[in-house]
GROMACS .gro file of C-alpha atoms in nm:
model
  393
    1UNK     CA    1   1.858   2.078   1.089
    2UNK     CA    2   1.836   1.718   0.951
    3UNK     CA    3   2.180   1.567   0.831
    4UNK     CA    4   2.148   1.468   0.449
    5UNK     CA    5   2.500   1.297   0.436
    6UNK     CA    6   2.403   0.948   0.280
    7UNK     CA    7   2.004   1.040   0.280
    8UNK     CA    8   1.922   0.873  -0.033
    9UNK     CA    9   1.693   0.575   0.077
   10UNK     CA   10   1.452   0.505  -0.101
   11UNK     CA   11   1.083   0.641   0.053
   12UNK     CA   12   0.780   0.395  -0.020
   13UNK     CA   13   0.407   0.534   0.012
   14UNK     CA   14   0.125   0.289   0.151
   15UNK     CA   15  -0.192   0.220   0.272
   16UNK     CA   16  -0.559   0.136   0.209
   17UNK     CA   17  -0.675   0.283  -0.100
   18UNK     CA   18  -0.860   0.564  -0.093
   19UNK     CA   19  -0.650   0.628   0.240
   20UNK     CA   20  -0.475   0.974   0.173
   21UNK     CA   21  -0.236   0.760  -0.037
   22UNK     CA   22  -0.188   1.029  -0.335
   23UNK     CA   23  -0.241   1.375  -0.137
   24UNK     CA   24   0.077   1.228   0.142
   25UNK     CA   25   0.283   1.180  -0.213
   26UNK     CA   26   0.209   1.545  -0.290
   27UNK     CA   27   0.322   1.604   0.070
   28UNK     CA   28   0.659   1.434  -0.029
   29UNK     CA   29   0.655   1.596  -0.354
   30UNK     CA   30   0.664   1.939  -0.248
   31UNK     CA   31   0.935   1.878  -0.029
   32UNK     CA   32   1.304   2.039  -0.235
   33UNK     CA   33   1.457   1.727  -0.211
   34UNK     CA   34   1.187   1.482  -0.307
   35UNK     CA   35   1.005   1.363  -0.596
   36UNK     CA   36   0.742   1.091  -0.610
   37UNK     CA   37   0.617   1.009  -0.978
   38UNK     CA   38   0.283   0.898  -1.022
   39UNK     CA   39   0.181   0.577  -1.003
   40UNK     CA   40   0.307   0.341  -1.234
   41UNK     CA   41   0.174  -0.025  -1.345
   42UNK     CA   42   0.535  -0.156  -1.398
   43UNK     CA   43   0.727  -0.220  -1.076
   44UNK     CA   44   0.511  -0.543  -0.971
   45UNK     CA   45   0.487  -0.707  -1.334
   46UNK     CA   46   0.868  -0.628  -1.423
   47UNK     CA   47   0.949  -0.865  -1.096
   48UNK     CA   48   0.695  -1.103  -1.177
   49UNK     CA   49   0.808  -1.163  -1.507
   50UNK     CA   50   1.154  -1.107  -1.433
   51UNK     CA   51   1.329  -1.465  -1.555
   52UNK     CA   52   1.176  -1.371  -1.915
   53UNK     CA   53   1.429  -1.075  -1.940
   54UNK     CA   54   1.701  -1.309  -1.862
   55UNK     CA   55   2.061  -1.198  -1.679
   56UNK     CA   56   2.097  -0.823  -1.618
   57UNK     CA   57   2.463  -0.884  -1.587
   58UNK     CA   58   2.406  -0.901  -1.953
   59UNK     CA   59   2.369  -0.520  -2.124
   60UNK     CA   60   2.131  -0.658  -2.423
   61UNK     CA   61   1.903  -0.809  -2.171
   62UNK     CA   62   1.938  -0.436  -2.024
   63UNK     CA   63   1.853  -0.325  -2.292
   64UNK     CA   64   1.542  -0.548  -2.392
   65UNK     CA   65   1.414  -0.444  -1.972
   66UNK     CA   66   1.446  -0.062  -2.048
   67UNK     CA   67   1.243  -0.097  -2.370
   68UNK     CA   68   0.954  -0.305  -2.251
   69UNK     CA   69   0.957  -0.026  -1.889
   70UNK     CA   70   0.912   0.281  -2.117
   71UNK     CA   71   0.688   0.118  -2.359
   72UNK     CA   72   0.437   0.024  -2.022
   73UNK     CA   73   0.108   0.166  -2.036
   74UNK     CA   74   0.100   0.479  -1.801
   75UNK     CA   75   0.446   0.540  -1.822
   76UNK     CA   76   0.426   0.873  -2.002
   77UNK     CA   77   0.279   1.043  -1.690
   78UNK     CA   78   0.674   1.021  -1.596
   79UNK     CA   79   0.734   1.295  -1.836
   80UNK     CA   80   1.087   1.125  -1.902
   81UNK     CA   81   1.248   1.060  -2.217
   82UNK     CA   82   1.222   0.664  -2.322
   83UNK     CA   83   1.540   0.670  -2.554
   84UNK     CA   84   1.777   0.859  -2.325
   85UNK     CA   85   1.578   0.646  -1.981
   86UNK     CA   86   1.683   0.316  -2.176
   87UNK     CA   87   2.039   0.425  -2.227
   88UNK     CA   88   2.116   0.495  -1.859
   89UNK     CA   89   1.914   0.167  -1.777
   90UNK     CA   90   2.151  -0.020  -2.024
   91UNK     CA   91   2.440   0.156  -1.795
   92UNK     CA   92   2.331   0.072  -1.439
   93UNK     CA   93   2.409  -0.203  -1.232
   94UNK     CA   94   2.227  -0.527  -1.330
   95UNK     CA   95   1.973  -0.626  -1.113
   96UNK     CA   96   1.619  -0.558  -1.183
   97UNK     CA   97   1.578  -0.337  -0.887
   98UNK     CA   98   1.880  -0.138  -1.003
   99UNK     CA   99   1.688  -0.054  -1.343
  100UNK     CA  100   1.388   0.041  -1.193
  101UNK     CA  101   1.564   0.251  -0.953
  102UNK     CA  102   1.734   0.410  -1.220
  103UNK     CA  103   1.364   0.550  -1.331
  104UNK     CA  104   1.284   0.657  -1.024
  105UNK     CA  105   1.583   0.853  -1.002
  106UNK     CA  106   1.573   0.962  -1.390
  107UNK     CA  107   1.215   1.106  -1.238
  108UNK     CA  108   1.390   1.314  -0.949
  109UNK     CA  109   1.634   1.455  -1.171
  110UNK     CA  110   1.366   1.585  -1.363
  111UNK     CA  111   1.292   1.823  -1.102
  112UNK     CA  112   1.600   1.871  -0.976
  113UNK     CA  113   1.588   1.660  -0.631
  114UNK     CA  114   1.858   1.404  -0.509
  115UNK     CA  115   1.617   1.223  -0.338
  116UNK     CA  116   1.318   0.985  -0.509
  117UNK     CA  117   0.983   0.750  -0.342
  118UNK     CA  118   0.716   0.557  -0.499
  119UNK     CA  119   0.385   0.552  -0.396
  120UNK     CA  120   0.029   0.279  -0.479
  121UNK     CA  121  -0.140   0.134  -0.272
  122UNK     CA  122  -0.091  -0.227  -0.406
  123UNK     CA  123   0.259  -0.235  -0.263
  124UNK     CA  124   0.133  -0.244   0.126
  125UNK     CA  125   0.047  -0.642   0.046
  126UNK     CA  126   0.372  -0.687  -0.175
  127UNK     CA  127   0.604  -0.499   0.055
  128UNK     CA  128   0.790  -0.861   0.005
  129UNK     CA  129   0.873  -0.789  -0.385
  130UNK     CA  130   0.906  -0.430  -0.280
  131UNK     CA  131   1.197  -0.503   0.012
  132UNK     CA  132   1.391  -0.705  -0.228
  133UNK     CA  133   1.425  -0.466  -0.485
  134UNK     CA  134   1.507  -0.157  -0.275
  135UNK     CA  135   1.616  -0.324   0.075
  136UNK     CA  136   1.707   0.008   0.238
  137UNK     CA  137   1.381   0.156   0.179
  138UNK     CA  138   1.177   0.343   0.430
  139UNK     CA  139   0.811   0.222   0.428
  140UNK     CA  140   0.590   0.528   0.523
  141UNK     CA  141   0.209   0.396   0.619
  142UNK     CA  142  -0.100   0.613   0.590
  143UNK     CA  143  -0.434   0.479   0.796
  144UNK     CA  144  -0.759   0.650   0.722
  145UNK     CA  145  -1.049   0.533   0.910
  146UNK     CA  146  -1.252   0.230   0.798
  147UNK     CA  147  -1.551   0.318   0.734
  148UNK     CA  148  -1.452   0.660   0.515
  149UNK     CA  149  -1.232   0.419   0.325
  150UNK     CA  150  -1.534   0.227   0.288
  151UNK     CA  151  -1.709   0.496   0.184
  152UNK     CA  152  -1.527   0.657  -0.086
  153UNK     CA  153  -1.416   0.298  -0.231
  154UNK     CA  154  -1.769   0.204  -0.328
  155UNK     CA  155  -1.771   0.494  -0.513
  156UNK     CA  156  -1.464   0.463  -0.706
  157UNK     CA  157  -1.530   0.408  -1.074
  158UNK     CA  158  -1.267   0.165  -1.144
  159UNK     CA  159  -1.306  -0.097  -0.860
  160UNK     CA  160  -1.563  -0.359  -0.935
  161UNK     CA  161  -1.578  -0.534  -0.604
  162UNK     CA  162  -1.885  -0.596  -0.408
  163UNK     CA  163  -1.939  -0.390  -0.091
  164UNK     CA  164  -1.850  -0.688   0.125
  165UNK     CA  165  -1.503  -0.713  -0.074
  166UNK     CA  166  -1.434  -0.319   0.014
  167UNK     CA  167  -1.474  -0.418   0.387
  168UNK     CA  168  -1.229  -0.709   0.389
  169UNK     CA  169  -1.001  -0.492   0.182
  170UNK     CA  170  -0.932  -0.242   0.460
  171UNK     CA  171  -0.917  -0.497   0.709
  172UNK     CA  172  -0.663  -0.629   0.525
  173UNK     CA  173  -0.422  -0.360   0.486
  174UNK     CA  174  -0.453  -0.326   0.847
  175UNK     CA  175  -0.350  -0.677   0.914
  176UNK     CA  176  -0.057  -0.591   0.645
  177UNK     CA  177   0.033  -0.272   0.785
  178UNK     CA  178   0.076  -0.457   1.132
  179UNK     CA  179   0.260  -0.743   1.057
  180UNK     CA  180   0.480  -0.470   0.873
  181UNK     CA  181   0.533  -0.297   1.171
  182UNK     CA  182   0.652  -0.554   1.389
  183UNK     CA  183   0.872  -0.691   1.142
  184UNK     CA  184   1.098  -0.332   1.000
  185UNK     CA  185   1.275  -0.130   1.291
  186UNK     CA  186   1.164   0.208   1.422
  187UNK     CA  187   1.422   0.360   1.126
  188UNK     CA  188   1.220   0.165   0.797
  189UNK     CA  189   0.876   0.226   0.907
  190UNK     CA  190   0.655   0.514   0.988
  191UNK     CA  191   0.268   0.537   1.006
  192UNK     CA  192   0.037   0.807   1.024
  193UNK     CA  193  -0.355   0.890   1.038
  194UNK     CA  194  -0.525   1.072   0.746
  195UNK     CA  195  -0.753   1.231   0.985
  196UNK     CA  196  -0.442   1.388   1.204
  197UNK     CA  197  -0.293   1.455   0.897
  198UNK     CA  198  -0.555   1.696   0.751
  199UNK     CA  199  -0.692   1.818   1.121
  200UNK     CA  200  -0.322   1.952   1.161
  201UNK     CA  201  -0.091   1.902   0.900
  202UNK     CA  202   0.272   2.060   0.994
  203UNK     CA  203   0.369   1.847   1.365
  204UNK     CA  204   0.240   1.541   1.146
  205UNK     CA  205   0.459   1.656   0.878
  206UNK     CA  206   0.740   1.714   1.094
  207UNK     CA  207   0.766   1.378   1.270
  208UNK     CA  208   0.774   1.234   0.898
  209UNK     CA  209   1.089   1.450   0.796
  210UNK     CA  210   1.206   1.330   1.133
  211UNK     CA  211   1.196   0.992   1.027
  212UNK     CA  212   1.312   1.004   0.656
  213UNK     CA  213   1.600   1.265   0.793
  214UNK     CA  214   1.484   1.551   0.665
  215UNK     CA  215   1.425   1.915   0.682
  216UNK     CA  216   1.095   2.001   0.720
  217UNK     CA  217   0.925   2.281   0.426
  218UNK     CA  218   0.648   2.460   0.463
  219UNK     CA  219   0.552   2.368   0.128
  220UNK     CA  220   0.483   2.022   0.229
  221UNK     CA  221   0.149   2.143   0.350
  222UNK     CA  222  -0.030   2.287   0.035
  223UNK     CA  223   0.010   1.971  -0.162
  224UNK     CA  224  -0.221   2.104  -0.396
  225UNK     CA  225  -0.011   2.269  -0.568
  226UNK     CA  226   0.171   1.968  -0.680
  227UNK     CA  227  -0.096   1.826  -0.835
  228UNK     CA  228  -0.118   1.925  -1.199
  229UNK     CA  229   0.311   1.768  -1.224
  230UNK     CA  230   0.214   1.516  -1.036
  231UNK     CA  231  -0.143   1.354  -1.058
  232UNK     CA  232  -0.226   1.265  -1.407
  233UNK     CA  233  -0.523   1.473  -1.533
  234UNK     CA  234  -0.715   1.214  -1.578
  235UNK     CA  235  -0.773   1.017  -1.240
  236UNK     CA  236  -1.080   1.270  -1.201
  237UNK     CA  237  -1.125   1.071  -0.873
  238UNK     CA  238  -0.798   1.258  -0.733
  239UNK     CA  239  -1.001   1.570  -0.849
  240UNK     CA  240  -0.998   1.714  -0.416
  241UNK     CA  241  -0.598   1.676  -0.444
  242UNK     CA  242  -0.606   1.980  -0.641
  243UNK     CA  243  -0.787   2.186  -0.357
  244UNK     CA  244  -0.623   2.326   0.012
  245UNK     CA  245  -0.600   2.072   0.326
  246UNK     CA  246  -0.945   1.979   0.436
  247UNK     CA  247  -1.116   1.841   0.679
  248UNK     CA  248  -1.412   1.799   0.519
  249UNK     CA  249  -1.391   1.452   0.438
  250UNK     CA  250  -1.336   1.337   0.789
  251UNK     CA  251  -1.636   1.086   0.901
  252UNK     CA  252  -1.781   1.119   0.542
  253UNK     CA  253  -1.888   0.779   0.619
  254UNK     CA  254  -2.210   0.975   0.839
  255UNK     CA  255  -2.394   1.066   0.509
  256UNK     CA  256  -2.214   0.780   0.257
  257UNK     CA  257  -2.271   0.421   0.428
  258UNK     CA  258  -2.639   0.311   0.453
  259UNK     CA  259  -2.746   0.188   0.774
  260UNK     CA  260  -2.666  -0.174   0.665
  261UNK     CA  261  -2.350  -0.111   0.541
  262UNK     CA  262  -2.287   0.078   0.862
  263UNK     CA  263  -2.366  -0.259   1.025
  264UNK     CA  264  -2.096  -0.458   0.883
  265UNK     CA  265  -1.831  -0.235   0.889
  266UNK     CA  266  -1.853  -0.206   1.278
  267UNK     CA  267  -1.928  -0.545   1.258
  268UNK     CA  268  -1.644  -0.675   1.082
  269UNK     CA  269  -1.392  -0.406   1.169
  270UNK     CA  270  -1.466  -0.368   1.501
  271UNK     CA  271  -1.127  -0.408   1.635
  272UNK     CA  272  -0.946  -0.314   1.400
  273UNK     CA  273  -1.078   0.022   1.433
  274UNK     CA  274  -1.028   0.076   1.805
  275UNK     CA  275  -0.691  -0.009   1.736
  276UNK     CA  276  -0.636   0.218   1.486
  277UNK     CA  277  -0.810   0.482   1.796
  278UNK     CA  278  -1.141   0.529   1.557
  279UNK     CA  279  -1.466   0.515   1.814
  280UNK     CA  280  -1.728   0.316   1.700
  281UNK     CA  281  -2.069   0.486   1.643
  282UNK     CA  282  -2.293   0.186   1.805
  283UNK     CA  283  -2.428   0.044   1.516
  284UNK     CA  284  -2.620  -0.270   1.489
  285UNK     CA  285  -2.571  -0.602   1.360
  286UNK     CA  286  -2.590  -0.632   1.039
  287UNK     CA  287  -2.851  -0.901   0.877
  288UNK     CA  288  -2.763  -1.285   0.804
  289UNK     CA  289  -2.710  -1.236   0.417
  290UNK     CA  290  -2.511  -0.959   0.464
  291UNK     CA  291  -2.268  -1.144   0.704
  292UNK     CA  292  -2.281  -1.451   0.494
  293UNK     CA  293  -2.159  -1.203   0.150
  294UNK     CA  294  -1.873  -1.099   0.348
  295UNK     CA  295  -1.775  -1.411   0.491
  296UNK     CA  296  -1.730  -1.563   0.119
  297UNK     CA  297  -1.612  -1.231  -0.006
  298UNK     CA  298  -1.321  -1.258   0.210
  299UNK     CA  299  -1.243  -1.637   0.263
  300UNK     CA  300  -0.965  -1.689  -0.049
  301UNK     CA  301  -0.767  -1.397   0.206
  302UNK     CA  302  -0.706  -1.584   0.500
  303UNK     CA  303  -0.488  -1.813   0.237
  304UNK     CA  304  -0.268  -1.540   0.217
  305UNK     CA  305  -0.007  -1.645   0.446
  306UNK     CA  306   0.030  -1.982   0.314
  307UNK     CA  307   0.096  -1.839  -0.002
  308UNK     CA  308   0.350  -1.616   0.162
  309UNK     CA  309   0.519  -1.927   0.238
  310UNK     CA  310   0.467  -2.075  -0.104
  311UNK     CA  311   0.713  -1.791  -0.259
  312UNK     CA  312   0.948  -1.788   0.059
  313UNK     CA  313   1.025  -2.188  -0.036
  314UNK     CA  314   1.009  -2.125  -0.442
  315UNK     CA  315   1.294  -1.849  -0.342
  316UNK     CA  316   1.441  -2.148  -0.196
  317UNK     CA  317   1.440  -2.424  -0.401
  318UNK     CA  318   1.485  -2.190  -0.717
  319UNK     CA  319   1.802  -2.021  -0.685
  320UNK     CA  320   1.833  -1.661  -0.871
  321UNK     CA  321   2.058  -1.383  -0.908
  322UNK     CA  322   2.006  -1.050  -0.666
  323UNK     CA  323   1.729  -0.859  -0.763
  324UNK     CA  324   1.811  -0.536  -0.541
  325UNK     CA  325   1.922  -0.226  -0.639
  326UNK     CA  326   2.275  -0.078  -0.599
  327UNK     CA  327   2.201   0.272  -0.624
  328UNK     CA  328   2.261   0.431  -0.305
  329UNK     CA  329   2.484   0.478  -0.042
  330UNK     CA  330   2.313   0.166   0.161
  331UNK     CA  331   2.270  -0.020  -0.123
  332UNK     CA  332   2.443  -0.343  -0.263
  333UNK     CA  333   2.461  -0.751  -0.311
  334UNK     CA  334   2.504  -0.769   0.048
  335UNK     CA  335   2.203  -0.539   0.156
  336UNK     CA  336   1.930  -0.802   0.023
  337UNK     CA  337   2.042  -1.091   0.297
  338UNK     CA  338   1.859  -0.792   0.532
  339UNK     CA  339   1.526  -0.781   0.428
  340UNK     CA  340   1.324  -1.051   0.658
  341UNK     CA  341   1.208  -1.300   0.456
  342UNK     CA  342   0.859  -1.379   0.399
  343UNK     CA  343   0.655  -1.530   0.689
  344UNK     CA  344   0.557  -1.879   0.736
  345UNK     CA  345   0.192  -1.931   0.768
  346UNK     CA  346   0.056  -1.946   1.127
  347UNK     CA  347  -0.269  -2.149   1.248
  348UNK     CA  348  -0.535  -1.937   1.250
  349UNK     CA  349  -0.700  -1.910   1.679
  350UNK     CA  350  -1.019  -2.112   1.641
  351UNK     CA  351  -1.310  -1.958   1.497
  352UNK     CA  352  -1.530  -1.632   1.686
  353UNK     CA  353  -1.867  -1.544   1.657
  354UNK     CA  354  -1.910  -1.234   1.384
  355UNK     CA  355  -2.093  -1.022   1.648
  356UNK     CA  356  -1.987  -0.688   1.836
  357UNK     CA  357  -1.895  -0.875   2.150
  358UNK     CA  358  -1.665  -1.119   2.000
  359UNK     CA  359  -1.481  -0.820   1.755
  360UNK     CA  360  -1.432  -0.583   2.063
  361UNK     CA  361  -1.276  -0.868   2.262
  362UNK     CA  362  -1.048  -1.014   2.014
  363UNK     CA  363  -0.735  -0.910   2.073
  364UNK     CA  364  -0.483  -0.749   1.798
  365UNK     CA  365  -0.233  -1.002   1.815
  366UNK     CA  366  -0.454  -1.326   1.766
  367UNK     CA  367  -0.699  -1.166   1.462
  368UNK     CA  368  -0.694  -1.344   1.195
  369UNK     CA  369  -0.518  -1.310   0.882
  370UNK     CA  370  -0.818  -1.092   0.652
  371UNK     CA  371  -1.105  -1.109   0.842
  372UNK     CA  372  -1.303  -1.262   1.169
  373UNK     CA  373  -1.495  -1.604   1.067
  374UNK     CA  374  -1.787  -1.729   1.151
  375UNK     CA  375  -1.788  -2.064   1.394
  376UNK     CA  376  -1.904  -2.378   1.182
  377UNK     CA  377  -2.322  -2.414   1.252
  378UNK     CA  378  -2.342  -2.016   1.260
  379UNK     CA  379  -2.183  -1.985   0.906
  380UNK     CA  380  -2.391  -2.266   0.746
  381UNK     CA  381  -2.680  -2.082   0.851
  382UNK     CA  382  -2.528  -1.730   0.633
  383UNK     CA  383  -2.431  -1.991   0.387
  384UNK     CA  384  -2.796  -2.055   0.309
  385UNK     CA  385  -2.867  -1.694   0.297
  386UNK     CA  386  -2.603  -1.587   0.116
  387UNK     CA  387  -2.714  -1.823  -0.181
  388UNK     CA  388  -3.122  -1.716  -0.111
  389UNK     CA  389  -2.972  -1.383  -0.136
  390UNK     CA  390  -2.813  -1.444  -0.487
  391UNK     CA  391  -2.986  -1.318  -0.794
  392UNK     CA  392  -3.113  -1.633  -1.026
  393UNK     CA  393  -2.867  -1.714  -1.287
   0.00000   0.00000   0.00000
């Protein structure tokens, strides 16, 4: 039996979208001492514009927080109600991470549980933000293969990226979900496989209560039944969340990539998917427009750590008042000197060929940042084909 004494941190759900994100939060949800709302839109923009709602210390500016949370778009999938929500966000602690905290929580107690997470996808590249609101958090990482991700992305209604874009996106939040893992000790960070999740739910599901120091329930593996409280009727895409377990959506990518798209993904991903223990089906190379697309679809990433840096000196140079919560047992002004700070950029190894060859034998600790570029005279060449292969204007 798992000890609960002081088991209140904070659980954060991440990974790839389209990853298993939303049927591991009905996991969670099921679970009698757990509760994880459905996404909401106002965790990242309440830090972002959090100098406009002035000093918490100060209950009108409370107040004036509260009001503009339960007045966010999406917010009445919480089921909570605004005027009582703003009154015990008026009464908490005042840091910003304190009064979103206190929704969380305000969630949980909806059902009854002691114990509240968050889950969307967006918060595996702003785990930053994330750590200095709730620095005790445990970060729990779901990794789906590639190429399924892929797969179902392209098909997701609200997206709008090219194909190219999808590709870099995954590779991405494997980079993220690395440099995460090095960074947070064995007790803040957990990752798991979609595909050993659904193949055999309950030792998966174990080792996770393991982690977060829980019991593990039976119930945690028929998430389905979770789904009308806790997936909003209307994401029609979560539509298989409402069905048992399956399988049946392991190596979708078979029937859903084209042959081309197959290309680049093994291309492009190549070793980020052995890493991640996904075998690679042998697929060609893909064709010189093709590369070029998702060399320029994905160049603006590989400025991400610099801009990492950016907000590490801002933090610096701009002194503000604590932003994390002091909620919990572990929780409090001295908790937030814990969280690492963010990372100083790093000069990228020099630039590999985009070819099988070069993917397999570039090694996980020296890939760079988004994804693998092409070496100067090579990428001219896509560069040319990349604008042949534009539509006229």
């Amino acid at each position: 039996m798992a000890s609960h004494q002081a088991n209140d941190r904070p659980i954060i759900v991440v990974g790839c979208p389209r990853s298993g994100t939303t049927m591991l939060q009905l996991m969670l949800h099921a679970h009698p001492r757990i509760a994880v709302p459905p996404e909401n839109r106002f965790v990242l923009p309440a830090y972002h514009r959090r100098a406009e709602f002035g000093n918490l210390e100060d209950a009108a500016n409370r107040r004036r927080l509260g009001e503009w949370i339960v007045g966010h778009k999406g917010f009445g999938d919480f089921g909570l109600d605004r005027a009582g929500l703003v009154e015990e966000i008026v009464a908490a602690p005042g840091t910003l991470g304190s009064a979103i905290g206190t929704v969380l929580r305000a969630y949980s107690a909806r059902f009854g549980k002691p114990r509240w997470g968050d889950k969307r996808p967006a918060y595996l590249r702003n785990l930053d933000i994330v750590l200095r609101l709730f620095p005790d958090a445990q970060v729990v990482n779901i990794v789906r293969d590639g190429r399924d991700c892929v797969a179902s992305l392209k098909e997701m209604p609200w997206l709008g990226e090219s194909f190219e874009a999808i590709v870099g996106s995954w590779a991405r939040a494997v980079d993220e979900g690395d440099r995460w893992a090095r960074r947070l000790d064995a007790s803040s960070y957990h990752q798991l496989r979609y595909e050993d999740l659904v193949t055999d739910p309950e030792p998966h599901l174990r080792a996770l209560c393991a982690f977060l120091g829980e019991d593990y329930d039976p119930a945690m593996a028929k998430p389905g039944e979770q789904a009308t409280v806790a997936v909003p009727a209307y994401k029609t895409w979560h539509s298989r969340t409402r069905g048992e377990v399956t399988t049946e959506r392991v190596q979708s990518w078979q029937h859903r990539l084209t042959a081309e798209e197959l290309a680049l993904c093994e291309t492009a991903l190549a070793s980020r998917l052995r890493s991640c223990g996904y075998e690679l089906s042998g697929a060609g190379s893909p064709g010189a427009a093709a590369r070029a697309r998702y060399e320029w679809a994905t160049v603006r990433h590989r400025l991400a750590p610099a801009r990492r840096a950016a907000v590490a000196l801002g933090l610096k140079l701009r002194p503000e008042p604590p932003v994390a919560a002091r909620l919990t047992s572990r929780q409090g002004a001295s908790v937030e000197a814990a969280v690492p700070a963010p990372s100083a950029p790093v000069t990228p190894p020099p630039a590999a060929p985009v070819s099988p060859a070069s993917i397999h034998a570039e090694s996980r600790a020296s890939r760079a940042e988004a994804a693998p570029a092409l070496p100067p005279a090579q990428a001219q060449t896509h560069e040319r084909a990349a604008r042949q292969a534009q539509p006229p204007a």
